[in-house]
């Protein structure tokens, strides 16, 4: 997550054990890095993303396109995707999948809010 000039493009742990190598120790302000080509900030790094999907170790074995969120009572684990400020670059891809319990809070897990644009298109 470094450009051809050596500038960081996301908030992550660039070296083993050195959280401050990118000059940010924990989460970064939203506009600390340049937006992507769609104008979106922090699509990689900063915080991993909570999802509404329940986590099952075997989910890829019984998951179908019909209903990816099979509910089973007693499973309070939710899928967390992508990497955060505490992870190395390898985990910054959205394919990185882990879990956390729904009733816990971590400084490295967040969520993304999405809304419709209420202005006019001036581009």
PDB file of C-alpha atoms in Angstrom:
ATOM      1  CA  UNK A   1       0.000   0.000   0.000  1.00  0.00           C
ATOM      2  CA  UNK A   2       2.774   2.370  -0.998  1.00  0.00           C
ATOM      3  CA  UNK A   3       2.876   4.385  -4.218  1.00  0.00           C
ATOM      4  CA  UNK A   4       5.862   4.670  -6.570  1.00  0.00           C
ATOM      5  CA  UNK A   5       7.217   7.617  -4.529  1.00  0.00           C
ATOM      6  CA  UNK A   6       7.129   5.625  -1.299  1.00  0.00           C
ATOM      7  CA  UNK A   7       4.081   7.486   0.092  1.00  0.00           C
ATOM      8  CA  UNK A   8       1.628   5.430   2.129  1.00  0.00           C
ATOM      9  CA  UNK A   9      -1.824   4.958   0.581  1.00  0.00           C
ATOM     10  CA  UNK A  10      -3.580   3.494   3.632  1.00  0.00           C
ATOM     11  CA  UNK A  11      -3.297   3.218   7.401  1.00  0.00           C
ATOM     12  CA  UNK A  12      -1.770  -0.184   8.193  1.00  0.00           C
ATOM     13  CA  UNK A  13       1.251  -1.680   9.931  1.00  0.00           C
ATOM     14  CA  UNK A  14       3.929  -1.420   7.232  1.00  0.00           C
ATOM     15  CA  UNK A  15       6.684  -3.140   9.181  1.00  0.00           C
ATOM     16  CA  UNK A  16       6.680  -5.955  11.703  1.00  0.00           C
ATOM     17  CA  UNK A  17       5.821  -4.415  15.089  1.00  0.00           C
ATOM     18  CA  UNK A  18       6.173  -0.782  13.960  1.00  0.00           C
ATOM     19  CA  UNK A  19       2.709   0.762  14.191  1.00  0.00           C
ATOM     20  CA  UNK A  20       4.010   4.314  13.753  1.00  0.00           C
ATOM     21  CA  UNK A  21       6.029   3.805  10.546  1.00  0.00           C
ATOM     22  CA  UNK A  22       3.239   5.537   8.583  1.00  0.00           C
ATOM     23  CA  UNK A  23       3.158   8.403  11.154  1.00  0.00           C
ATOM     24  CA  UNK A  24      -0.236   7.296  12.518  1.00  0.00           C
ATOM     25  CA  UNK A  25      -0.389   5.046  15.585  1.00  0.00           C
ATOM     26  CA  UNK A  26      -4.101   4.101  15.626  1.00  0.00           C
ATOM     27  CA  UNK A  27      -7.014   5.087  13.368  1.00  0.00           C
ATOM     28  CA  UNK A  28      -6.502   7.952  10.938  1.00  0.00           C
ATOM     29  CA  UNK A  29      -8.685  10.934  10.106  1.00  0.00           C
ATOM     30  CA  UNK A  30     -10.898  10.144   7.120  1.00  0.00           C
ATOM     31  CA  UNK A  31      -9.014  12.397   4.704  1.00  0.00           C
ATOM     32  CA  UNK A  32      -5.486  11.461   5.855  1.00  0.00           C
ATOM     33  CA  UNK A  33      -4.874   9.626   2.572  1.00  0.00           C
ATOM     34  CA  UNK A  34      -5.954  10.388  -0.968  1.00  0.00           C
ATOM     35  CA  UNK A  35      -9.367   9.044  -2.078  1.00  0.00           C
ATOM     36  CA  UNK A  36      -9.583   6.297  -4.671  1.00  0.00           C
ATOM     37  CA  UNK A  37     -10.781   6.911  -8.240  1.00  0.00           C
ATOM     38  CA  UNK A  38     -14.405   6.872  -7.026  1.00  0.00           C
ATOM     39  CA  UNK A  39     -13.755   9.559  -4.401  1.00  0.00           C
ATOM     40  CA  UNK A  40     -13.994   7.060  -1.514  1.00  0.00           C
ATOM     41  CA  UNK A  41     -11.641   7.261   1.453  1.00  0.00           C
ATOM     42  CA  UNK A  42     -10.112   4.463   3.557  1.00  0.00           C
ATOM     43  CA  UNK A  43     -11.353   1.559   1.470  1.00  0.00           C
ATOM     44  CA  UNK A  44      -8.303  -0.337   2.720  1.00  0.00           C
ATOM     45  CA  UNK A  45      -6.769  -0.164   6.151  1.00  0.00           C
ATOM     46  CA  UNK A  46      -7.732   2.056   9.081  1.00  0.00           C
ATOM     47  CA  UNK A  47     -10.435  -0.295  10.414  1.00  0.00           C
ATOM     48  CA  UNK A  48     -11.669  -3.722   9.346  1.00  0.00           C
ATOM     49  CA  UNK A  49     -15.354  -3.721   8.396  1.00  0.00           C
ATOM     50  CA  UNK A  50     -18.160  -5.302  10.411  1.00  0.00           C
ATOM     51  CA  UNK A  51     -20.690  -7.137   8.277  1.00  0.00           C
ATOM     52  CA  UNK A  52     -24.167  -8.360   9.113  1.00  0.00           C
ATOM     53  CA  UNK A  53     -23.257 -11.918   8.107  1.00  0.00           C
ATOM     54  CA  UNK A  54     -23.021 -14.577  10.807  1.00  0.00           C
ATOM     55  CA  UNK A  55     -19.649 -16.334  10.928  1.00  0.00           C
ATOM     56  CA  UNK A  56     -19.342 -20.078  10.481  1.00  0.00           C
ATOM     57  CA  UNK A  57     -16.091 -21.930   9.877  1.00  0.00           C
ATOM     58  CA  UNK A  58     -17.833 -24.080   7.278  1.00  0.00           C
ATOM     59  CA  UNK A  59     -19.848 -21.298   5.637  1.00  0.00           C
ATOM     60  CA  UNK A  60     -18.250 -21.717   2.223  1.00  0.00           C
ATOM     61  CA  UNK A  61     -19.330 -25.356   2.245  1.00  0.00           C
ATOM     62  CA  UNK A  62     -23.062 -24.707   2.711  1.00  0.00           C
ATOM     63  CA  UNK A  63     -23.367 -21.094   1.586  1.00  0.00           C
ATOM     64  CA  UNK A  64     -25.390 -20.508  -1.577  1.00  0.00           C
ATOM     65  CA  UNK A  65     -26.405 -17.454  -3.549  1.00  0.00           C
ATOM     66  CA  UNK A  66     -29.977 -18.094  -2.397  1.00  0.00           C
ATOM     67  CA  UNK A  67     -29.310 -17.012   1.185  1.00  0.00           C
ATOM     68  CA  UNK A  68     -25.750 -16.154   2.238  1.00  0.00           C
ATOM     69  CA  UNK A  69     -26.849 -15.210   5.777  1.00  0.00           C
ATOM     70  CA  UNK A  70     -28.110 -18.474   7.210  1.00  0.00           C
ATOM     71  CA  UNK A  71     -29.254 -17.770  10.769  1.00  0.00           C
ATOM     72  CA  UNK A  72     -28.540 -20.270  13.502  1.00  0.00           C
ATOM     73  CA  UNK A  73     -29.558 -19.364  17.062  1.00  0.00           C
ATOM     74  CA  UNK A  74     -26.672 -19.123  19.507  1.00  0.00           C
ATOM     75  CA  UNK A  75     -24.107 -17.932  16.974  1.00  0.00           C
ATOM     76  CA  UNK A  76     -23.163 -14.421  18.078  1.00  0.00           C
ATOM     77  CA  UNK A  77     -20.103 -14.211  15.832  1.00  0.00           C
ATOM     78  CA  UNK A  78     -20.171 -11.761  12.905  1.00  0.00           C
ATOM     79  CA  UNK A  79     -17.911 -11.692   9.857  1.00  0.00           C
ATOM     80  CA  UNK A  80     -15.222  -8.991   9.802  1.00  0.00           C
ATOM     81  CA  UNK A  81     -13.568  -8.260   6.447  1.00  0.00           C
ATOM     82  CA  UNK A  82     -10.381  -6.496   5.429  1.00  0.00           C
ATOM     83  CA  UNK A  83      -7.477  -5.249   7.475  1.00  0.00           C
ATOM     84  CA  UNK A  84      -6.928  -2.353   9.837  1.00  0.00           C
ATOM     85  CA  UNK A  85      -4.250  -0.088  11.303  1.00  0.00           C
ATOM     86  CA  UNK A  86      -2.882  -3.048  13.275  1.00  0.00           C
ATOM     87  CA  UNK A  87      -2.513  -5.413  10.307  1.00  0.00           C
ATOM     88  CA  UNK A  88       0.193  -5.920   7.721  1.00  0.00           C
ATOM     89  CA  UNK A  89      -0.580  -5.171   4.051  1.00  0.00           C
ATOM     90  CA  UNK A  90      -1.432  -8.815   3.285  1.00  0.00           C
ATOM     91  CA  UNK A  91      -4.702  -8.542   5.262  1.00  0.00           C
ATOM     92  CA  UNK A  92      -5.936  -5.311   3.623  1.00  0.00           C
ATOM     93  CA  UNK A  93      -7.839  -7.135   0.892  1.00  0.00           C
ATOM     94  CA  UNK A  94     -11.618  -7.509   1.262  1.00  0.00           C
ATOM     95  CA  UNK A  95     -11.201 -11.251   0.881  1.00  0.00           C
ATOM     96  CA  UNK A  96      -9.603 -11.376   4.326  1.00  0.00           C
ATOM     97  CA  UNK A  97     -12.257 -12.875   6.560  1.00  0.00           C
ATOM     98  CA  UNK A  98     -12.314 -13.284  10.318  1.00  0.00           C
ATOM     99  CA  UNK A  99     -14.909 -12.937  13.055  1.00  0.00           C
ATOM    100  CA  UNK A 100     -15.639 -11.070  16.231  1.00  0.00           C
ATOM    101  CA  UNK A 101     -18.438 -11.447  18.733  1.00  0.00           C
ATOM    102  CA  UNK A 102     -21.323  -9.076  18.051  1.00  0.00           C
ATOM    103  CA  UNK A 103     -21.332  -7.705  21.592  1.00  0.00           C
ATOM    104  CA  UNK A 104     -17.661  -6.672  21.628  1.00  0.00           C
ATOM    105  CA  UNK A 105     -15.928  -3.453  20.614  1.00  0.00           C
ATOM    106  CA  UNK A 106     -12.417  -3.207  19.191  1.00  0.00           C
ATOM    107  CA  UNK A 107     -10.400  -0.165  18.139  1.00  0.00           C
ATOM    108  CA  UNK A 108      -9.562  -1.854  14.845  1.00  0.00           C
ATOM    109  CA  UNK A 109     -13.109  -2.766  13.718  1.00  0.00           C
ATOM    110  CA  UNK A 110     -15.584  -0.280  12.296  1.00  0.00           C
ATOM    111  CA  UNK A 111     -18.347   0.018   9.764  1.00  0.00           C
ATOM    112  CA  UNK A 112     -18.965   1.899   6.585  1.00  0.00           C
ATOM    113  CA  UNK A 113     -21.982   4.128   6.224  1.00  0.00           C
ATOM    114  CA  UNK A 114     -23.531   4.402   2.787  1.00  0.00           C
ATOM    115  CA  UNK A 115     -26.061   6.960   1.623  1.00  0.00           C
ATOM    116  CA  UNK A 116     -27.427   8.412  -1.567  1.00  0.00           C
ATOM    117  CA  UNK A 117     -25.855  11.611  -2.813  1.00  0.00           C
ATOM    118  CA  UNK A 118     -28.356  14.419  -2.212  1.00  0.00           C
ATOM    119  CA  UNK A 119     -26.739  17.088  -4.431  1.00  0.00           C
ATOM    120  CA  UNK A 120     -26.580  17.596  -8.138  1.00  0.00           C
ATOM    121  CA  UNK A 121     -24.020  16.033 -10.427  1.00  0.00           C
ATOM    122  CA  UNK A 122     -21.702  18.863 -11.373  1.00  0.00           C
ATOM    123  CA  UNK A 123     -19.045  16.763 -13.113  1.00  0.00           C
TER     124      UNK A 123
END
